Amino acid sequence: MLLQVASNFVEGVDKAFFVIMGIGVFFLVGLTTLMLVFVFKYNKKKHPVALQIKEKTYLEVIWTVIPLIIVGFMFYYGYVAFMPMREAPKDALQITAVGKMWEWNFIYANGKESKKLVVPFNKAVNLKLVSLDVVHSLYIPAYRIKEDVVKGEPDFMWFIPSQKGRFDIFCAEYCGLRHSYMSSEVEVIDEAKFNLWLSIIEKKSNKEEFPGFLVLKNNACTGCHSLDGSRLVGPSFKGLYGRDEVVLTNDAERNQKVDDAYIKNSILNPDADVVKGFNKGLMKSYQTVLKEEEIQQIIEYFKTPDEK
Amino acid sequence: MEISAIENSYLKHGTKYKGILGWLTSTDHKRIGLMYMYAIMIFFLVGGLLGGLMRLELFRPGQDYITAQTYNAVFTVHGVIMIFLVVIPGLAAVFGNILMPIMIGARDVAFPKLNLFSFYIYIFGAILAISSQFLGKGAPDTGWTFYAPYSTDTNTNVVAAVLAAFVLGFSSILTGLNFIVTIHRMRAPGMTWFKMPLFPWSLYATAWIQLLATPIVGITLLMIIAERWFKIGFFDPNLGGDPILFQHLFWIYSHPAVYIMILPAMGVITEIIPTFSQKRVFGYKAIVFSSVAIAAVGYLVWGHHMYTAGMSVTARWFFSLLTFIVAVPSAIKVFNWISTMYKGSINLQPPFFFTMAFIFNFMIGGLTGLVLGSLATDIHVHDTAFVVAHFHYIIFGGMGFAFLAAIHYWFPKIYGRMYNNKLANTSCALIFGGFTLLYFPQFIIGLQGMPRRYFDYLPKYEWGQVFSFFGAIVLGIGILIMLINLFKSARKGKIASSNPWGGKTLEWTIASPPTVENFEEIPIITEGPYEYK
Ligand code: HEM
Ligand SMILES: [Cu+2]
Ligand SMILES: [Cu+2]
C-alpha cells in the first residue's frame, strides 16, 4: 500500500477511492483507446472522405443517463464513508488540540499538555479543535482525516487508532511563514502505558507561571522566537535580557544592550532595530495588540533568570 | 497577390497613427486581442519562471536557494499572475476578441472603445499586481486565495495585491458585458442562436459568469481592505468577524471562475475537431446545453472547496451531490468530441495533436476532480499535492493546452503565415511529456499526504519532487521551442491561404489575415456552422 492504514476510517475512505479511481481509469483507458483507434482508422490517408452521420438521440440519452447513475454511485460511497466522521461516540476520550502559528499543543482533561498527541490504542479519541490565530488544518494522513482549525469556531474530529506506532500530523491549511514546519506526531500506545503517561504532569517551572509567559504564548511570539536558544524566524528569547546584540538601525550597524526600552521598542517598532542576521518586515507591530501592562509583564518575564 | 493580403490587413492598417501608437490606440478587436496575447504571454513566462524557482527549491528537502518567506511570496505571485492575469482573461480576451466577431459575421464588438478601455484596465491591474511585489512592507504572502484572517493580519503588502485583483475583475466584467451585447445584437442576418458556432456559444456562457460572479469577489476584496485599514470586523475573529464567511464569498466567485477558464477552452476544442475531421460536430445542441448547464450549476458547488471548513453535515453532502451532477455535462462533451472523430477524415496537424493532449489531460483532471468531489476522499486529499496536480491538469493541461491548440489553429488566420509543422509537433510532444512528468507524481505524493504550499517536506516525498523538477525542465524546453517557432513564423513563415485547414466557420471565408473591416459585405447565413459535405 501507498499509505499506512491506521484508523477506523481508512477502510471506507480507501474503498471510495478505489471505486472512483477504478471507474475513472476504466473510462480514461477506454476513451483514450477509442480516440487513438479513430485517429488511426479514420486518418485522412486511409479514409479520405468523411462520412456525415446523423445524430442519434438515443446515444446522447444513454451517455447522459449512464454517467448520472455512475456519479450517483460515487457520491454514495463517499457519503457513507464520510458520515461516521461527523458522529463521534459519546464516551470518546476528549482532548483539546490547539493550533497556533506554528505549533500544535494537545491538552488533556486533567490539564496535562503535550506537543505530541499521545493516545491509547483502539480507543475512540475526540479532538476539540481550537485556533488561537489564523486558520490551520489538522491532518493525519495515516488516518485519512483532516479538519480546519478556526479561531472562534470550535470544531471537532474523532478517530479510533487501529495501529500502534507513530504517525505524522501536518498542518494542511496555509498559515504563514513556518506553515510547513507546523507538524507533530500521533503516538499510539497501550492503554495502561497511556494512563501512566497521562498521570505524570511535569511541574511547570516557576518561570512559566509568570503572566508575561502567557502573553508570549497566547500571541504566538514563541512561534518565531524559541525559548531554548534554537534559531527560528527571529532571535531566541533564551538569555535575552542583558545580552549584547548587534543591530541594524537604518542600515547602520551598532551595538545594543538588551534593556527595557529596547524590548519595548522591538515590540512596537520591530523594524526600527533589526538584529544582524535576521530579516526585516517579518514581525508586525504589536501596538494595537498588546496593552502597556502586558508589555511590562513580558519584560518582567525576560528579566527573571532561568532557574536550575 | 497573397503577400498583398498581409499588406491590406489589420496588421498594417489601423488608426491614423503609425507604428506602436497605432496599436495602442486601436479599437480594432483583432489588434486588441493580439495585444492581450502578447501581454498574457509575458505574464505566463514570468509566472512559469517563478514556478520553476519553486520546483528548484523543492528539489531537495530543507532550505536550499530561497528562504521560506520568499517561497511563500513566490507561490503567491505565481498564483496571482497565473490566475488573474493569465487564465481568467486568457482565451476570452485573446481569441474571443480576435475571432468571435468574425465568427458571428460582425465587423467588431458592440463597444469597441469600451473594449480598448478594458484592455487598459487590465494593464493597470497588472501593474498594480507586479508593484505589490516591490512597494510597501514586503511581497504579499497569502496565496492567491487571500484567506482571512491571515490576509487581514499579515504584515506584507496585501492591499496592493487585493486591489489588483479587484481592478482586474472590472476588466473581466466589461469584456463579458461587451461580448454578451455583441452576441445578442450583432450576429449576421440569418445566424439564429442555433446556427452560431460553438466557440462563440461558449464565450456567451462564460460572459454571463464574468458579469454575475465577478462583483462578488470584488466586494469581498474591498471588505479585506476595509478590515485592514479601518478595522471593520468582517472576517477577523479578533474584531468579531467570521473567517469562514470569507471562504464562502471567495469561492462563490472562484469556483465559477474555474468555468470562466475552461468553458472557452471547450469551445476552442469544439471548433478544432470538426475542422480536422471534416465532419459536422456530433451533438451540437447537447454541447450548447451542456455549456449553459455548466455555467448555471457551476454557481452552486463552491462548497466543495470547504468540506473540511466546519460546514454543517447537510451542507457538505449537498455540495458533494451537486458537484457530481455538474461533472456530467463535462463528460458529455468528451463523448461528443470523440464521436465527432468517428468516421471522419482526420488530418493530423499540430492543432489536432494539442487537442488530443487536451482531451487526455482534461479527462485526468476531471476524473481526479471526482475524487475531490467525493466527501470521504476529499477529506484526505484536500489541501495536498493531489489538489495541486488536479488543478494544474485542468488549468494548464486543459485550458493551457486549448490555448496552444488555438494559437496553432488560428495562427495562419491571424498572421497570414504558416509555422513549421515539424517544430510545432516536436514542441507539442515535449510540452505534453514534460507536463505529465511534472504533475503526475504530485497526485501520488498528495495521496501519500504531502500538504500543499509547503516550503519544506519529509524525505518520503522527495522522489516525486525530483520527477517534477525534471518534468518542469522538459516542459520549459518545449515551450521555448514553440515560442521560437511561432515568433519566427509570424514574420518569415510561408504565406498561408485563407483556409488552410478546410474549416467551415466564417473566419475561413475571409482573407488571411483579415482586413480591418473583416467582411467586405456582411454574409447572409443560411445553414449551420459545420455543414461538411
Ligand atoms: C511552468 C510550469 C509551472 C510550474 C513549474 C508550476 C509550479 C507550481 C508550484 C510548485 C506550485 C506550488 C504548489 C503548492 O501549493 O505547494 C504551484 C501552484 C499553483 N500554480 Fe503552478 N506551475 C506551473 C504552471 C502553472 C500554470 C500554467 C498555471 C495556471 C494557468 C498555474 C497555476 C497555479 C496555481 C493557481 C497555483 C496555486 C497557487 C496557490 O496555491 O496559491 N501554474 N505551481
Ligand atoms: Cu499551516
Ligand atoms: Cu470548485
Coordinates of C-alpha atoms in Angstrom, one line a residue, chain A residues 2-3 13 16-17 20-21 24 27-28 31-32 34-36 38-39 42-44 47-56 59-60 63-64 67-68 71 74-75 78-79 81-83 85-86 101 133-135 139 141 144-148 150-151 153 155 168 170-177 179-181 281-284, chain B residues 68-69 72 75 141-142 147-150 153 155 237-238 242-244 277-284 286 308-310 313 316-317 320-321 324 332 335-336 338-339 342-346 348 352 356 360 363-364 367 370-371 374-377 379-384 447-449 451-456 458 460-461 532:
Chain A
L2 CA 0.9 3.5 -0.7
L3 CA -0.1 4.7 2.7
V13 CA -12.1 6.1 2.5
A16 CA -14.5 5.1 -2.0
F17 CA -11.1 6.0 -3.6
I20 CA -14.0 6.2 -8.0
M21 CA -10.5 5.7 -9.5
G24 CA -12.1 6.6 -13.7
F27 CA -13.1 5.4 -18.7
L28 CA -9.8 7.1 -19.2
L31 CA -11.9 6.7 -24.2
T32 CA -8.3 7.2 -24.9
L34 CA -11.2 4.8 -28.7
M35 CA -9.7 8.2 -29.7
L36 CA -6.5 6.6 -30.8
F38 CA -10.4 6.6 -34.6
V39 CA -7.3 8.7 -35.3
Y42 CA -10.1 7.4 -40.0
N43 CA -6.9 9.0 -40.8
K44 CA -7.1 11.1 -43.9
H47 CA -10.2 7.4 -45.1
P48 CA -10.1 10.4 -47.4
V49 CA -13.8 11.2 -47.3
A50 CA -15.6 11.8 -44.1
L51 CA -19.0 10.2 -43.6
Q52 CA -21.6 12.6 -42.3
I53 CA -23.6 10.6 -39.8
K54 CA -26.9 11.6 -38.4
E55 CA -27.1 12.4 -34.8
K56 CA -28.5 9.7 -32.7
L59 CA -26.9 7.6 -27.9
E60 CA -27.0 11.0 -26.3
W63 CA -24.4 8.8 -22.3
T64 CA -26.2 11.3 -20.1
P67 CA -22.8 8.8 -16.2
L68 CA -25.5 10.2 -13.9
V71 CA -21.7 9.5 -10.3
M74 CA -19.5 7.5 -6.5
F75 CA -21.4 10.0 -4.4
G78 CA -18.0 8.9 -0.5
Y79 CA -21.1 9.7 1.6
A81 CA -17.5 6.6 4.4
F82 CA -17.8 10.3 5.4
M83 CA -20.8 10.3 7.6
M85 CA -16.5 11.0 10.7
R86 CA -19.1 13.5 12.0
M101 CA 1.4 29.9 14.5
D133 CA -4.9 32.9 15.5
V134 CA -5.4 32.2 11.8
V135 CA -6.9 29.1 10.1
Y139 CA -4.2 16.5 9.1
P141 CA -2.6 11.1 6.5
R144 CA -7.3 9.8 6.3
I145 CA -8.8 12.7 8.3
K146 CA -8.4 16.4 8.3
E147 CA -10.4 19.3 9.7
D148 CA -9.8 23.0 9.7
V150 CA -10.6 28.1 13.0
K151 CA -10.5 30.8 15.7
E153 CA -15.5 28.4 15.5
D155 CA -14.9 22.2 15.6
D168 CA 2.6 12.2 11.1
F170 CA 0.6 18.1 9.4
C171 CA -0.9 21.5 9.2
A172 CA -2.7 21.4 5.8
E173 CA -4.1 25.0 5.7
Y174 CA -1.5 27.6 4.7
C175 CA -0.9 29.7 7.8
G176 CA 2.2 31.8 7.1
L177 CA 5.9 31.6 7.4
H179 CA 3.4 26.5 7.8
S180 CA 5.5 23.6 6.5
Y181 CA 7.1 23.1 9.9
G281 CA 9.4 43.0 7.6
L282 CA 8.6 39.6 9.2
M283 CA 7.3 40.8 12.5
K284 CA 4.4 43.1 12.8
Chain B
A68 CA 10.6 30.3 3.5
Q69 CA 9.3 33.8 3.3
N72 CA 5.6 32.0 0.2
F75 CA 3.8 31.0 -4.8
D141 CA 2.5 36.0 1.3
T142 CA -1.1 35.0 1.5
Y147 CA -7.7 33.5 3.2
A148 CA -8.7 35.6 6.2
P149 CA -7.7 36.2 8.9
Y150 CA -4.2 35.6 7.7
D153 CA -3.3 40.2 9.7
N155 CA 2.4 42.4 7.7
P237 CA -12.5 36.8 14.8
N238 CA -10.4 39.3 16.9
D242 CA -16.1 35.3 10.7
P243 CA -13.2 33.7 8.8
I244 CA -15.4 31.1 7.1
S277 CA -12.2 15.6 -39.0
Q278 CA -14.0 17.3 -41.8
K279 CA -17.2 16.4 -40.1
R280 CA -20.2 18.0 -38.6
V281 CA -19.9 18.3 -34.8
F282 CA -21.7 15.5 -33.1
G283 CA -24.5 16.7 -30.8
Y284 CA -24.4 20.5 -31.5
A286 CA -26.1 18.9 -26.5
T308 CA -13.1 20.5 5.9
A309 CA -14.0 24.0 7.0
G310 CA -16.6 23.0 9.6
V313 CA -23.0 17.9 7.5
R316 CA -21.3 19.1 2.9
W317 CA -23.2 16.3 1.4
S320 CA -20.9 17.0 -2.9
L321 CA -24.1 15.8 -4.7
F324 CA -21.1 15.2 -9.0
I332 CA -21.0 14.6 -22.3
F335 CA -18.2 11.8 -25.6
N336 CA -19.3 14.3 -28.3
I338 CA -14.7 11.7 -29.6
S339 CA -17.7 10.7 -31.6
Y342 CA -15.8 8.7 -35.7
K343 CA -15.8 8.1 -39.5
G344 CA -14.2 11.4 -40.1
S345 CA -11.3 12.1 -42.3
I346 CA -8.7 13.1 -39.8
L348 CA -3.2 15.1 -38.1
F352 CA -5.1 18.4 -33.6
M356 CA -5.8 15.2 -28.3
F360 CA -6.4 13.3 -22.4
M363 CA -10.1 13.5 -18.6
I364 CA -7.4 13.0 -15.9
L367 CA -11.7 12.2 -13.1
L370 CA -14.4 13.3 -8.8
V371 CA -12.1 12.1 -6.1
S374 CA -16.5 12.9 -3.1
L375 CA -16.7 13.6 0.7
A376 CA -14.6 10.9 2.2
T377 CA -11.8 11.0 -0.2
I379 CA -11.2 15.0 3.4
H380 CA -7.9 13.1 2.9
V381 CA -6.5 14.8 -0.2
H382 CA -7.9 18.3 0.3
D383 CA -5.0 20.9 0.6
T384 CA -2.4 18.3 -0.6
L447 CA -2.2 10.7 -1.8
Q448 CA 0.7 9.9 0.5
G449 CA -0.1 13.0 2.5
P451 CA 0.4 19.0 2.0
R452 CA 0.4 21.9 -0.4
R453 CA 2.1 25.3 0.0
Y454 CA 5.0 23.5 1.8
F455 CA 8.4 25.1 1.6
D456 CA 9.9 22.0 3.2
L458 CA 9.6 15.0 4.7
K460 CA 9.5 10.3 1.9
Y461 CA 8.1 12.8 -0.6
Y532 CA -19.4 19.5 -44.2

